[in-house]
Structures are given as structure tokens and as C-alpha cells.
């Protein structure tokens, strides 16, 4: 770390806003917090007296729980607001909610929302730090960071790695954060999926768009599979889940094309037998549970850093 | 109020009559007087040194929101904004509440417009209720004062209905203005599809959604031999289709809006809902293609698609925000920028903003010939001004252009010899 470096992000809205130095610093900080998680007493007083509000407009047990555990391990006071699906169809609701929460003077707001840009919008109405826990099909920066942390832990570096991202790139905020993050840290990101699920401009984001699963995965150091959202099947972008599993699913044969020590990741929850076969998900190359563990450490680091501690 | 005026020392730009000269323009009894005639004693002189005197500007595509959504705009505030932007006439789209698909709504609009600050030309609906099912009553719309028909805001999906609209409207001397959009391709889209939509995680609208329908409309015009006017052209692909159709002699005309030749989809950055409109802002290549098309005659008119929306519709998540921006008070300045950049000359500007809209709609105006109604706009092409939210005349403030360096604007608007806007401080 260069001596003049200072972490100065007030909000974590997307990997897009983070420099390589920021990412590196967050990952270093997360590494040190991971140690706390391995202690018998997994709690530090760092954020005592700070109020953190979780606002989840979309059901997400995992991410919400991960942030909540992170906050509790740092002794912050946490509150959850689960907005019911029926009350969020109108935009006024987000602003009203934002103003109401602002009146409670929280220090950090963690928001999950089905519309891209919702987290950024919140920053216009609220003084608190805002952490984006996933907005629409935009970004999911804490997931991108925990993915990078997990890879770095296993590979010792990010620079020069081949990272294959397979599946629904179009609707995946995880894919967007991963592409931005890994390319920024010097990895070579290769993406593949049905052409109907590849958005425009991926090359300009720095990804290599592959024309076959084999091309994407061959000699890869990391394979990231993405969740197919079953509810999108009423606007079908591919003919059937069965065909998807056959043509785009990651199975043991596919993994064999990668480096022998390649690791396999998935942001969860997995549709077993669709985008990822059970023998791979539970096999020796899978680091999916490490991702979950690292998620808490990364989120502790983010809470810590946005409060101006560095 | 006197209707006798003498504009002195201006540059008179009247391309329809082949005029571009330094001189005076005399208005007597609300009409343009023959050049060189001495005015009556009651004439009042206005020195417009350094300014252009042009036939009154006509915006052929605005949404005045009355009747039904007067909290966004009404005919008085909308025409006041028009006058402030140098417009002496506007054509207002029928997507009001109720839809202007019959004589009574048209008559209501015209009645209200008598108190306004610009001529108002109502555009009736192509289909009843703009539902795209059956033809509206073009005969009664025409009798009541409509000048064109459009289902603007919505495309006419049914090509058979569109064909009949072109045929039947020509019987009644009504222009047909098409909002060309293939809605299956555009479904749920909120901005141009491309690198910026990918970066922002927003659902894109491909340019093909526009150009497919532009071609459908051209094919129908070519087949029937009836005219069609394409509204708010946003893409290079559509421009190419229109250019080649014109070369074949198809009776097609087209407009674009200042935002399409000024901005690109990069303006959506940070989820700016003031940069959300339909069709969406496109890429730099599209913007350049529109410049070329304005210069070479492929595009006939600049129209604002002035679409006032309140905070309720705009201060929301980008996905949920209403489409459209206001434009009456910025259109002229943004078009003048094209003159300064050398894209078009001053005469072409007057064609795009006055002569051609009058011809396409079949209304008076676009000319300063002797005997014409004195619809006149005086433009100071160098006057710089601050475009700020507080200074907006329109009832709504949804513009992406606040804080832009604006240079050149109307300093006086006159409708039939009556001054409707005056920055020179005379009225
Ligand atoms: Zn339209």
C-alpha cells in the first residue's frame, strides 16, 4: 500500500466507483476481520453506538443475514426494514421510506432493491453512508468483493488469472460487479452464456465474450457460475431449463477443461442440476462455502471503512 | 395595443422568399407590409440591431397536458413557455385526458387557446381513444380545427389501421404524424440499449425498435402514395431509411428533437430521469447522423416533443420515471448551437423551425411575404443566458439542460402583430 493512500468512499454503490487501491485495501481489511470470525468470542466493539439499518425491498435471506452478522460482530445496533412487495411498486415509497429512515439518524443504510440505481437515489435524500446490497440488474458490490477475496485467498493473487463467468450475464448484478472488479485487478475475465443473456458492450467493460463454453473455461483458474432466475421463464430467453442444463450447465467434464487447481464459485442460492451440477457444487474444487464465510468479513470491512475508520 | 410596428436594422431571414438581408420590417394591422412602404403615423419603432428577424417559429410537437393533467402544464403556461422560446405556434398532441379524438375536445383546446400566447394547432388522435383499434372521426376533427392526427405516445401497431389512417386522413387534408415504435422490442425498456444501459443495469431499447416501424410507415406511404410524417427520429438507422425513401420520391417528412442532436445516452449516467424519454437518447454515432440529416434535408423539422412532468413522475426510480422532457424554452438555443458549429446555416434553421413545420401541417406561417399574418420572432443569436430551474416559464421543470451554457435566444415573439414575449422590455 502506497503511504499516501486514504480510503475516502462514503458510500459503496458499486465496484464502478472503487479504484484498484480501494479494492486492495478493502480486501486487506477483510482479511484481518476474518480472523475475528475464527475467535471463540466473535465480537469487537468497533462500531458500538453506531446505528445500521437494513432496508430490503427484495427477499434475500443470505445477504441480509450476512450484513446483520457483520454488523453485530462489530457491536453496532442493527434494525431491519423489510418493505412488503406491494408497497414498493410506486417510486414515492422509496423516497418516503428514505426520508423516514433519515429522520432516525442512522449511520449506515444497507439497501437491497429491485430497481437499478435505487441505492444511488437514496444518497440524494440521506446523510448516512449507503451500502448497495444489490440494486436491480446493476451491481452487487459486496458480492463482487467477497468473490475477489475468495479467489485471492485460494490463488494468492488476482493479477494474471483467467476468470470464467458462465450464465445469465444480462440479469446478473453479481456478474457486473465481478467483471468490473476482476478486470480492474488485472484478471482476464471470459464470459459465456446464451446469446439472449449477454448484454451489449461487455467488451467495453473489459470482458472477453466467448463463443463456446469450452473456450470460456479452458485453462481457467476460476469458474463463476451464475444463478438462472427461474421466475424469468415467463419471458423465455432460452427454450427450457433442461436444454439450459445440457448446453450451458457446468458439470464435471466442463471443469476438467480448466486448470487442475481451478476453483468453482456460485453466488447462491444454486439451482442444482441447472447452472451447476451437484457433483461440482459439492466437489473438491467448490469454494462456495468459503464465499459465504468471506462475505461476513468483507461486509465487516465495508461497515468499518465507510464509517471513516482506516 | 398598436398592431403597427417597424423593426429596424435587423437581419431579415426569410428563406421561403429567398430573403436574407439587412433591413427593416414593417407590420401594419397585424400583417407584414410591402417592403419599402411608409408606415402609418401610429407605427412604433423597435430597433433590433444585431438581431435576426424571422418568420414566427412553429413547434409541431408539444404536449400541453390540457385537458386533464393541468398540474403538469396547461395551455396558458405552455404557450407562455412557447412565446418565451420564440415560438408563435405549437401543435399539441392528443394524449390528453380525455384523448383528443373528437370535435368537442378539439374545440375546448381552441377555446382555451384564445387566452394563450401562441397559436395552438390541435392534433387529433389517429384512433378512437388512441387505442389503436378503429379510426377516429377525422371529418369532425378537421371541422373543429385539428390540423393533423397522431396517436403520439403510442405506436399504431396494426398496419392495416395505419394504412387506412394514411388514406382517410388525406381525404380530410390532415397530416399523419407517426410515433414509430415496435413495442415488443421496446417492451420494458427505459433507455437506449448499449454499453451505457449495460453499465447501469437498465433495460435497453434497441434502435431497431424505431427503425422497423419507420420502415413500416415508409412502406405504407410508398404503397398508398399518401404522405406520412415521422415524429422524433432518434437513430442513424431511421435517418438512412428516410433518406433513401425520399430519394425514391416517397412522400415522407420527419422531425427530430433538440435532445437527439445535442445529447447521447451518456446523459443518463447517475440515473438522471431528466434524460429519460421515448425514443431514448442514442449514441454519438446516431447524434452525428442526425446532424447530417438536418443539414442535407433528410430531416425536415426540429420539434421539441415538449413533455412536462411533475416531480411525482420524475423524482422516482429510473425504471418508474415518466418519459419526456420540456423543450420549448431551450429548442432555439440548442438549434443555434448547430449554426455556430457549422452544421446548418441560419436559413436552414428557419426552415427547420418555421417554414417546414408550417408546410407539413398545412398551416399559415413560415413566411414574411407581404400580406402574411405578422407572426415574427426576433432572435439575438449571441445573447447568453442562464437556464436555471427558477427561470423556467413552463409549469414543469423536467429538463436535462439546467446549467448549460446557452447562447442565442428569442428576444421578442409576435403573433398576428401582438407581442407575446418581449425581452427588450417594451411590453
Ligand atoms: Zn411520441
XYZ file of C-alpha atoms and ligand atoms in Angstrom:
738
model
C 0.000 0.000 0.000
C 1.410 3.366 -1.015
C 1.926 5.520 2.026
C -0.304 8.352 0.816
C -3.339 6.127 0.424
C -6.536 7.006 2.252
C -9.858 5.229 1.867
C -12.333 8.008 1.163
C -15.527 6.358 -0.088
C -18.550 7.394 1.918
C -20.902 5.060 0.072
C -20.431 1.661 -1.519
C -22.748 1.842 -4.522
C -20.790 -0.254 -6.968
C -17.390 -1.620 -7.869
C -17.513 1.002 -10.610
C -16.607 3.689 -8.037
C -13.696 1.777 -6.485
C -10.087 2.140 -7.564
C -7.750 -0.871 -7.531
C -6.229 0.677 -4.402
C -9.656 0.835 -2.758
C -10.375 -2.779 -3.640
C -6.999 -3.908 -2.385
C -7.466 -2.001 0.856
C -10.957 -3.414 1.418
C -9.694 -6.944 0.835
C -6.783 -6.424 3.231
C -9.152 -5.075 5.845
C -11.486 -8.012 5.279
C -8.603 -10.446 5.753
C -7.935 -9.007 9.187
C -11.624 -9.133 10.118
C -11.790 -12.744 9.033
C -9.508 -13.525 11.904
C -12.111 -12.212 14.346
C -14.634 -14.633 12.906
C -12.398 -17.516 13.861
C -12.137 -16.487 17.505
C -14.218 -18.017 20.260
C -15.726 -14.615 21.051
C -16.508 -13.217 17.633
C -17.187 -9.665 18.660
C -15.291 -6.382 18.682
C -16.535 -3.034 19.999
C -15.507 -1.111 16.882
C -18.940 0.157 15.858
C -20.510 0.401 19.298
C -23.057 3.213 19.331
C -23.477 3.175 15.570
C -26.879 2.518 14.065
C -27.206 0.429 10.939
C -30.492 -0.006 9.110
C -31.066 -2.854 6.681
C -33.705 -1.928 4.119
C -34.583 -4.905 1.983
C -37.096 -4.372 -0.776
C -36.405 -7.819 -2.137
C -36.391 -11.055 -0.199
C -32.787 -12.041 0.455
C -32.132 -14.167 3.467
C -28.467 -14.664 2.710
C -27.222 -11.178 2.039
C -29.326 -9.619 4.772
C -28.148 -12.192 7.299
C -24.535 -11.735 6.234
C -24.721 -7.952 6.720
C -26.534 -8.402 10.018
C -23.934 -10.797 11.372
C -21.181 -8.434 10.189
C -22.819 -5.512 11.988
C -23.413 -7.474 15.189
C -19.836 -8.724 15.291
C -18.794 -5.096 15.334
C -21.278 -4.269 18.114
C -23.419 -1.936 16.009
C -27.128 -1.553 16.660
C -28.985 -3.028 13.711
C -32.551 -2.679 12.552
C -34.280 -4.392 9.691
C -36.915 -2.886 7.495
C -38.480 -5.377 5.141
C -40.644 -3.475 2.717
C -43.515 -5.578 1.519
C -43.619 -6.183 -2.165
C -46.965 -4.440 -2.510
C -45.742 -1.147 -1.092
C -42.780 -0.768 -3.406
C -44.371 -0.528 -6.796
C -44.503 3.255 -6.534
C -41.349 5.315 -6.505
C -42.675 7.672 -3.857
C -42.379 4.825 -1.443
C -38.618 4.715 -1.716
C -38.282 8.459 -1.144
C -40.798 8.402 1.702
C -39.041 5.480 3.300
C -35.703 7.179 2.784
C -36.891 10.346 4.500
C -38.392 8.386 7.356
C -35.207 6.451 7.895
C -33.147 9.620 7.634
C -35.205 11.106 10.477
C -33.945 8.286 12.704
C -30.351 9.445 12.094
C -28.751 6.147 11.179
C -25.044 5.937 10.413
C -25.270 3.361 7.667
C -28.092 2.185 5.464
C -27.829 -1.099 3.651
C -30.295 -1.345 0.806
C -31.445 -4.130 -1.481
C -33.853 -3.023 -4.177
C -35.288 -4.404 -7.380
C -34.621 -1.211 -9.373
C -31.182 -0.320 -10.686
C -29.994 2.970 -9.239
C -32.081 2.745 -6.048
C -29.030 2.855 -3.775
C -27.629 5.873 -5.564
C -31.014 7.565 -5.380
C -31.043 7.076 -1.619
C -27.813 9.044 -1.273
C -29.649 12.118 -2.538
C -32.061 12.068 0.385
C -29.944 10.750 3.216
C -26.785 11.866 5.002
C -25.873 8.364 6.138
C -23.472 6.120 4.306
C -25.301 3.892 1.864
C -24.173 0.387 1.035
C -25.734 -1.203 -2.004
C -26.688 -4.795 -1.219
C -27.885 -5.331 -4.778
C -29.893 -2.968 -6.999
C -31.847 -4.379 -9.894
C -29.509 -5.672 -12.573
C -26.878 -3.052 -11.791
C -24.374 -4.051 -9.123
C -23.856 -6.096 -6.007
C -20.516 -4.737 -4.849
C -20.134 -6.693 -1.596
C -20.629 -9.921 -3.565
C -18.019 -8.823 -6.098
C -15.600 -8.068 -3.266
C -16.182 -11.352 -1.478
C -15.641 -13.176 -4.753
C -12.318 -11.387 -5.186
C -11.386 -12.098 -1.587
C -12.137 -15.784 -2.049
C -10.100 -16.019 -5.233
C -7.179 -14.156 -3.719
C -7.261 -16.420 -0.702
C -7.013 -19.506 -2.903
C -4.750 -18.204 -5.646
C -2.647 -15.708 -3.730
C -3.310 -13.039 -6.334
C -5.850 -11.664 -8.780
C -3.445 -10.340 -11.374
C -2.969 -12.554 -14.419
C -5.703 -15.061 -13.590
C -8.252 -16.312 -16.087
C -11.724 -15.975 -14.629
C -14.646 -17.582 -16.495
C -18.140 -16.297 -15.756
C -20.875 -18.528 -17.119
C -24.614 -17.970 -17.447
C -27.123 -15.130 -17.312
C -24.851 -12.100 -17.589
C -27.722 -9.860 -18.690
C -29.697 -10.010 -15.466
C -26.848 -10.627 -13.060
C -25.708 -7.768 -10.881
C -23.120 -10.174 -9.488
C -21.669 -10.658 -12.960
C -21.498 -6.902 -13.480
C -19.648 -6.327 -10.219
C -17.368 -9.305 -10.858
C -16.474 -8.187 -14.390
C -15.620 -4.694 -13.175
C -13.725 -5.913 -10.127
C -11.664 -8.745 -11.588
C -10.684 -6.786 -14.708
C -9.723 -3.819 -12.566
C -7.467 -6.069 -10.505
C -5.698 -7.474 -13.555
C -7.580 -10.724 -14.126
C -8.699 -11.712 -17.598
C -12.457 -12.213 -17.492
C -14.056 -14.524 -20.058
C -17.828 -14.665 -20.225
C -20.167 -17.121 -21.854
C -23.870 -17.778 -21.848
C -26.809 -17.974 -24.233
C -26.602 -15.023 -26.642
C -30.011 -13.922 -25.363
C -28.471 -13.437 -21.921
C -25.391 -11.459 -22.952
C -25.871 -7.684 -22.784
C -24.338 -5.241 -25.250
C -20.997 -3.661 -24.572
C -19.377 -6.410 -22.474
C -16.106 -5.966 -24.361
C -16.097 -2.302 -23.464
C -16.415 -3.322 -19.820
C -13.221 -5.302 -20.305
C -14.616 -8.820 -20.650
C -13.787 -11.308 -23.388
C -17.017 -12.676 -24.850
C -16.538 -16.331 -25.762
C -18.364 -18.312 -28.394
C -18.385 -21.611 -26.552
C -18.382 -22.924 -23.026
C -15.136 -24.738 -23.768
C -13.430 -21.552 -24.915
C -14.506 -19.728 -21.774
C -13.482 -22.417 -19.342
C -10.312 -23.781 -20.951
C -7.320 -23.248 -18.637
C -9.386 -21.025 -16.360
C -8.202 -20.500 -12.802
C -11.679 -19.602 -11.605
C -15.149 -20.614 -12.813
C -18.015 -18.475 -11.580
C -21.460 -19.835 -12.356
C -24.497 -17.609 -12.128
C -27.960 -18.333 -10.907
C -30.642 -18.718 -13.555
C -33.675 -16.900 -12.284
C -36.468 -19.344 -12.723
C -39.106 -16.628 -12.449
C -37.837 -15.115 -15.695
C -39.089 -18.156 -17.533
C -42.404 -16.422 -18.261
C -40.391 -14.188 -20.638
C -38.350 -17.034 -22.065
C -34.837 -16.197 -23.138
C -33.992 -19.854 -23.720
C -36.268 -22.788 -24.501
C -36.153 -24.843 -21.318
C -34.209 -25.411 -18.132
C -33.439 -28.897 -19.372
C -31.772 -27.564 -22.500
C -30.009 -24.896 -20.460
C -28.536 -27.530 -18.156
C -27.340 -29.590 -21.115
C -25.806 -26.775 -23.135
C -24.751 -24.176 -20.558
C -24.642 -26.022 -17.243
C -21.254 -26.511 -15.596
C -20.605 -30.190 -14.998
C -17.545 -32.221 -14.149
C -16.478 -32.567 -17.785
C -16.524 -28.817 -18.217
C -14.484 -28.268 -15.068
C -11.842 -30.694 -16.384
C -11.076 -28.215 -19.173
C -9.951 -25.661 -16.610
C -6.688 -25.645 -14.690
C -6.371 -28.733 -12.470
C -6.461 -26.491 -9.410
C -9.288 -24.278 -10.683
C -11.874 -23.227 -8.154
C -15.641 -23.124 -8.765
C -17.837 -20.421 -7.296
C -21.526 -19.507 -7.248
C -23.218 -16.539 -5.557
C -26.055 -18.759 -4.328
C -28.668 -19.925 -3.992
C -27.862 -22.652 -6.508
C -30.340 -24.270 -8.845
C -28.696 -27.645 -8.562
C -28.771 -29.525 -11.813
C -29.438 -26.393 -13.860
C -26.493 -23.990 -13.955
C -24.295 -26.126 -11.732
C -24.289 -29.885 -11.315
C -24.415 -31.211 -7.744
C -21.176 -33.170 -8.036
C -19.340 -29.971 -8.910
C -21.136 -27.808 -6.354
C -20.222 -30.252 -3.602
C -16.943 -31.400 -5.139
C -13.369 -30.680 -4.064
C -12.952 -27.654 -6.325
C -16.016 -25.868 -4.995
C -15.299 -22.905 -2.691
C -18.924 -21.870 -2.333
C -18.924 -22.108 1.458
C -15.737 -20.040 1.647
C -17.613 -17.363 -0.256
C -20.264 -17.319 2.455
C -17.676 -17.039 5.218
C -15.767 -14.331 3.398
C -18.996 -12.456 2.822
C -19.209 -11.649 6.507
C -15.582 -10.480 6.610
C -15.957 -8.260 3.539
C -19.121 -6.716 4.940
C -17.427 -6.060 8.283
C -14.664 -4.304 6.350
C -17.155 -2.192 4.404
C -19.047 -1.137 7.529
C -15.792 -0.308 9.228
C -14.360 1.671 6.332
C -17.399 3.729 5.384
C -17.527 4.940 8.977
C -14.215 6.623 8.281
C -12.012 4.105 10.070
C -8.918 3.275 8.092
C -52.421 47.777 -28.298
C -50.953 49.029 -31.517
C -50.614 46.462 -34.250
C -48.355 48.667 -36.308
C -44.662 48.088 -35.778
C -41.428 48.839 -37.527
C -38.476 46.558 -36.800
C -35.350 48.459 -37.710
C -31.803 47.413 -38.538
C -32.333 43.680 -38.280
C -31.162 40.800 -40.433
C -34.309 39.530 -42.126
C -34.036 35.809 -42.789
C -36.992 34.556 -44.804
C -35.790 31.534 -46.794
C -39.224 30.761 -48.186
C -38.981 34.017 -50.141
C -35.268 33.824 -50.796
C -34.602 36.732 -48.452
C -31.564 37.186 -46.245
C -30.836 40.875 -45.960
C -30.129 43.643 -43.526
C -33.096 45.985 -43.198
C -36.456 46.921 -41.745
C -39.720 45.036 -41.467
C -42.990 46.930 -41.294
C -46.092 45.473 -39.689
C -49.425 47.147 -40.375
C -52.709 45.986 -38.893
C -51.143 42.724 -37.782
C -49.817 41.832 -41.196
C -46.485 42.111 -42.969
C -46.484 45.273 -45.100
C -44.772 45.506 -48.502
C -41.060 46.306 -48.256
C -40.257 49.977 -48.550
C -43.770 51.168 -47.692
C -44.049 54.071 -45.259
C -45.887 53.126 -42.085
C -48.881 54.918 -40.622
C -48.289 57.631 -38.010
C -49.193 55.255 -35.202
C -46.283 52.946 -36.026
C -43.957 52.120 -33.189
C -40.330 51.564 -33.944
C -38.238 48.790 -32.452
C -34.510 48.851 -33.027
C -33.301 45.282 -33.388
C -29.681 45.949 -34.276
C -27.661 42.724 -34.172
C -30.766 40.568 -34.219
C -32.403 38.264 -36.738
C -35.982 38.836 -37.827
C -37.513 35.539 -38.883
C -40.988 34.142 -39.544
C -42.503 33.012 -36.244
C -41.147 29.686 -35.039
C -43.539 26.731 -35.052
C -43.115 23.742 -32.764
C -45.055 20.953 -34.404
C -44.853 18.518 -31.494
C -45.716 19.556 -27.945
C -47.751 18.184 -25.071
C -49.752 20.916 -23.374
C -51.440 18.457 -20.958
C -54.779 20.262 -21.033
C -57.387 18.933 -20.601
C -56.730 16.518 -17.778
C -53.218 16.985 -16.427
C -53.100 20.666 -15.672
C -50.811 20.043 -12.697
C -48.059 19.420 -15.289
C -48.872 22.166 -17.782
C -51.843 23.958 -19.233
C -52.494 25.788 -22.444
C -51.718 29.166 -20.891
C -48.438 28.180 -19.242
C -47.432 26.024 -22.195
C -47.986 28.782 -24.741
C -46.269 31.285 -22.452
C -43.248 28.973 -22.425
C -43.564 28.721 -26.202
C -43.524 32.502 -26.593
C -40.518 32.760 -24.296
C -38.732 30.267 -26.521
C -39.544 32.255 -29.668
C -42.463 30.103 -30.832
C -45.530 31.772 -32.254
C -47.397 28.500 -32.865
C -47.430 24.985 -31.468
C -49.148 21.763 -32.478
C -50.379 19.927 -29.415
C -50.550 16.155 -29.250
C -53.834 14.432 -28.425
C -52.747 12.291 -25.458
C -54.705 14.439 -23.029
C -57.381 13.188 -20.597
C -59.679 12.640 -22.377
C -57.813 11.914 -25.586
C -58.443 14.490 -28.288
C -60.264 12.158 -30.627
C -63.396 14.219 -31.270
C -64.599 17.704 -32.103
C -65.569 18.642 -28.559
C -62.061 18.175 -27.139
C -60.519 19.995 -30.095
C -62.965 22.844 -29.621
C -62.213 23.031 -25.895
C -58.496 23.307 -26.600
C -59.016 26.040 -29.191
C -61.378 27.951 -26.930
C -58.837 27.924 -24.126
C -56.033 28.842 -26.537
C -57.709 32.164 -27.255
C -56.247 33.333 -23.941
C -52.852 31.857 -24.809
C -49.581 33.325 -26.029
C -49.175 31.385 -29.263
C -51.321 29.891 -31.968
C -52.374 26.402 -30.984
C -52.929 23.763 -33.645
C -54.619 20.720 -32.152
C -53.555 17.300 -33.336
C -56.367 14.771 -33.170
C -55.995 11.068 -32.483
C -55.418 8.535 -35.251
C -57.628 6.018 -33.477
C -60.516 6.344 -31.040
C -59.072 6.855 -27.587
C -55.648 6.234 -29.185
C -56.444 2.593 -28.519
C -55.223 1.517 -31.939
C -58.465 -0.212 -32.864
C -60.647 1.992 -35.068
C -60.298 5.311 -36.860
C -61.226 8.480 -35.004
C -63.628 10.874 -36.755
C -61.230 12.803 -38.967
C -64.017 14.774 -40.636
C -65.294 16.237 -37.389
C -61.754 16.749 -36.060
C -60.881 18.726 -39.172
C -64.068 20.781 -38.964
C -63.325 21.592 -35.333
C -59.851 22.856 -36.200
C -57.427 19.927 -35.954
C -54.523 20.084 -38.418
C -53.133 16.566 -38.109
C -53.708 13.197 -36.478
C -51.362 11.127 -34.316
C -51.574 8.528 -31.570
C -48.337 10.016 -30.225
C -47.037 8.388 -27.096
C -48.178 5.100 -28.525
C -47.390 3.442 -31.835
C -50.145 2.266 -34.158
C -49.387 -1.454 -34.051
C -51.997 -2.509 -36.556
C -50.580 -1.891 -40.018
C -53.996 -2.189 -41.622
C -55.280 0.597 -39.378
C -52.222 2.705 -40.181
C -52.771 2.218 -43.893
C -56.391 3.308 -43.553
C -55.351 6.298 -41.447
C -52.985 7.492 -44.194
C -55.688 7.069 -46.822
C -58.583 8.539 -44.884
C -56.592 11.417 -43.391
C -55.562 12.593 -46.838
C -59.258 12.911 -47.756
C -59.541 15.431 -44.947
C -56.222 17.199 -45.537
C -54.879 16.072 -42.177
C -51.196 15.271 -41.764
C -50.493 11.880 -40.166
C -47.756 12.008 -37.551
C -46.375 8.629 -36.602
C -44.823 7.696 -33.289
C -42.808 4.870 -34.824
C -42.034 2.178 -32.298
C -42.182 -1.600 -32.438
C -43.427 -2.178 -28.933
C -42.416 -5.812 -28.459
C -38.785 -4.828 -28.994
C -39.146 -1.782 -26.785
C -41.073 -3.535 -24.021
C -39.955 -2.572 -20.507
C -37.028 -0.665 -21.973
C -36.084 2.584 -20.256
C -33.078 3.826 -22.225
C -31.026 3.127 -25.338
C -29.639 -0.388 -25.462
C -25.851 -0.322 -25.442
C -22.827 -0.041 -23.239
C -24.416 2.596 -21.007
C -27.544 0.521 -20.343
C -25.324 -2.447 -19.547
C -23.217 -0.374 -17.175
C -26.276 0.987 -15.393
C -28.152 -2.300 -15.365
C -31.121 -0.739 -17.134
C -33.285 -2.454 -19.713
C -32.436 -1.177 -23.164
C -34.475 -0.213 -26.201
C -32.681 -1.163 -29.433
C -32.620 1.303 -32.329
C -34.338 -1.405 -34.382
C -37.485 -0.811 -32.313
C -37.705 2.585 -34.010
C -36.382 1.843 -37.476
C -38.565 -1.226 -38.066
C -41.651 0.952 -37.616
C -40.166 3.837 -39.584
C -39.768 1.431 -42.459
C -43.324 0.110 -41.989
C -44.635 3.659 -42.223
C -42.484 4.425 -45.268
C -43.685 1.235 -46.967
C -47.316 2.216 -46.374
C -46.731 5.762 -47.627
C -44.958 4.415 -50.683
C -47.662 1.868 -51.391
C -50.624 4.184 -50.889
C -48.970 7.306 -52.261
C -50.178 9.192 -49.188
C -47.943 11.388 -47.011
C -46.649 10.359 -43.618
C -44.662 12.362 -41.079
C -42.297 10.564 -38.718
C -42.086 12.073 -35.249
C -38.986 12.380 -33.071
C -36.406 10.500 -35.148
C -33.582 9.416 -32.860
C -31.368 6.965 -34.722
C -28.954 6.725 -37.635
C -30.789 3.684 -38.981
C -34.080 5.586 -39.211
C -32.330 8.527 -40.848
C -30.930 6.208 -43.534
C -34.366 4.745 -44.224
C -35.925 8.188 -44.584
C -33.107 9.443 -46.799
C -33.443 6.566 -49.239
C -37.256 6.800 -49.211
C -37.050 10.477 -50.111
C -34.621 9.646 -52.902
C -37.265 7.276 -54.306
C -39.826 10.065 -54.153
C -41.850 8.741 -51.218
C -43.985 11.411 -49.582
C -42.349 11.180 -46.175
C -41.306 14.001 -43.867
C -39.647 13.755 -40.498
C -38.709 15.696 -37.415
C -36.136 15.299 -34.682
C -35.854 16.956 -31.291
C -33.027 19.104 -29.902
C -32.090 16.474 -27.314
C -31.350 13.936 -30.047
C -28.872 16.223 -31.762
C -27.412 17.543 -28.513
C -27.188 14.669 -26.036
C -26.322 10.979 -26.036
C -27.263 8.134 -23.723
C -24.286 9.120 -21.574
C -26.628 11.775 -20.147
C -28.490 9.006 -18.320
C -25.365 8.496 -16.192
C -26.266 8.529 -12.494
C -29.838 7.565 -13.336
C -30.800 11.072 -14.343
C -34.544 10.848 -15.001
C -34.377 14.207 -16.808
C -32.585 12.296 -19.552
C -35.334 9.685 -19.845
C -37.541 9.947 -22.897
C -39.053 7.786 -25.616
C -37.435 7.247 -28.040
C -34.377 7.301 -25.816
C -31.172 9.284 -26.242
C -28.888 7.279 -28.511
C -25.163 7.142 -29.205
C -22.699 9.661 -30.571
C -22.890 7.980 -33.994
C -26.667 8.494 -34.014
C -26.253 12.098 -32.936
C -23.828 12.720 -35.799
C -26.186 11.057 -38.275
C -28.949 13.400 -37.154
C -26.679 16.395 -37.686
C -26.031 15.241 -41.246
C -29.737 14.628 -41.836
C -30.696 18.093 -40.589
C -28.156 19.591 -42.956
C -28.966 17.556 -46.081
C -32.759 17.813 -45.881
C -33.479 14.239 -44.786
C -34.977 15.657 -41.617
C -37.438 18.460 -42.270
C -38.177 19.889 -38.869
C -36.942 20.412 -35.345
C -39.759 19.829 -32.863
C -39.342 19.669 -29.115
C -41.691 16.876 -28.013
C -42.150 19.245 -25.034
C -43.370 16.811 -22.374
C -43.939 18.409 -18.989
C -43.909 16.117 -15.956
C -44.014 16.979 -12.275
C -41.698 15.717 -9.546
C -44.218 12.980 -8.855
C -43.392 11.378 -12.172
C -39.697 12.229 -12.252
C -38.294 12.012 -8.710
C -38.587 8.253 -8.633
C -36.502 5.239 -9.540
C -35.346 5.479 -13.151
C -37.381 2.432 -14.182
C -40.555 4.061 -12.881
C -39.993 7.608 -14.140
C -42.191 9.041 -16.884
C -40.748 9.621 -20.343
C -40.108 13.084 -21.686
C -38.586 16.488 -21.063
C -39.678 20.069 -21.529
C -38.110 21.791 -24.504
C -39.891 24.953 -25.613
C -37.509 27.324 -23.858
C -34.287 25.630 -24.993
C -35.035 24.469 -28.532
C -33.933 27.614 -30.325
C -30.687 27.996 -28.370
C -29.754 24.365 -28.953
C -30.519 24.706 -32.662
C -28.494 27.922 -32.828
C -25.572 25.919 -31.471
C -25.738 23.867 -34.688
C -25.389 27.079 -36.687
C -22.325 28.085 -34.674
C -20.837 24.605 -35.129
C -21.333 24.956 -38.880
C -23.760 22.028 -39.139
C -26.502 24.193 -40.661
C -26.772 27.832 -41.686
C -29.230 30.411 -40.408
C -31.580 29.958 -43.347
C -31.746 26.230 -42.728
C -32.528 26.910 -39.057
C -35.528 28.962 -40.117
C -36.654 26.190 -42.454
C -36.413 23.594 -39.703
C -38.149 25.692 -37.067
C -40.700 27.569 -39.122
C -41.053 27.038 -42.873
C -41.233 23.252 -42.939
C -43.469 22.754 -39.900
C -45.970 25.161 -41.492
C -45.850 23.244 -44.792
C -46.142 19.802 -43.204
C -49.101 20.851 -41.068
C -50.656 22.874 -43.875
C -50.997 25.978 -41.743
C -50.165 29.645 -42.286
C -46.738 30.929 -41.330
C -43.170 30.243 -42.254
C -43.076 33.333 -44.448
C -42.594 37.056 -44.130
C -44.138 37.808 -47.515
C -46.214 40.943 -47.743
C -49.757 40.303 -46.551
C -48.877 37.359 -44.290
C -50.044 37.462 -40.666
C -47.323 39.135 -38.624
C -46.040 36.066 -36.806
C -42.477 37.151 -36.181
C -39.625 36.028 -33.972
C -36.693 38.304 -33.208
C -33.573 36.365 -32.290
C -30.431 37.671 -30.686
C -28.025 34.937 -31.779
C -25.298 35.981 -29.359
C -27.235 36.691 -26.170
C -26.035 34.365 -23.440
C -28.399 33.344 -20.699
C -28.544 31.187 -17.650
C -31.028 28.365 -17.963
C -31.991 27.607 -14.395
C -34.887 25.799 -12.752
C -36.103 29.052 -11.193
C -36.297 30.808 -14.528
C -38.414 28.176 -16.286
C -41.702 29.530 -17.590
C -43.277 26.127 -18.101
C -45.157 24.673 -15.143
C -42.855 21.646 -15.044
C -39.090 21.666 -14.591
C -38.004 18.375 -16.148
C -35.048 19.427 -18.248
C -31.564 17.948 -18.602
C -30.228 21.333 -19.713
C -30.090 23.290 -16.469
C -26.724 24.942 -16.095
C -25.898 24.527 -19.786
C -24.073 27.347 -21.489
C -26.928 28.775 -23.563
C -26.095 31.273 -26.247
C -28.655 32.877 -28.529
C -32.353 33.187 -27.861
C -35.569 34.869 -28.861
C -35.859 38.406 -27.579
C -39.297 39.093 -28.998
C -42.204 36.987 -30.193
C -45.137 38.402 -32.099
C -48.361 36.682 -33.109
C -50.507 38.487 -35.654
C -48.946 41.806 -34.711
C -49.434 41.251 -30.988
C -46.295 40.972 -28.893
C -46.447 37.766 -26.823
C -42.950 37.875 -25.390
C -40.527 40.738 -25.086
C -37.123 40.604 -23.530
C -36.357 44.094 -24.775
C -38.624 45.393 -22.022
C -41.123 47.113 -24.263
C -44.339 45.434 -23.083
Zn -44.059 10.164 -29.475
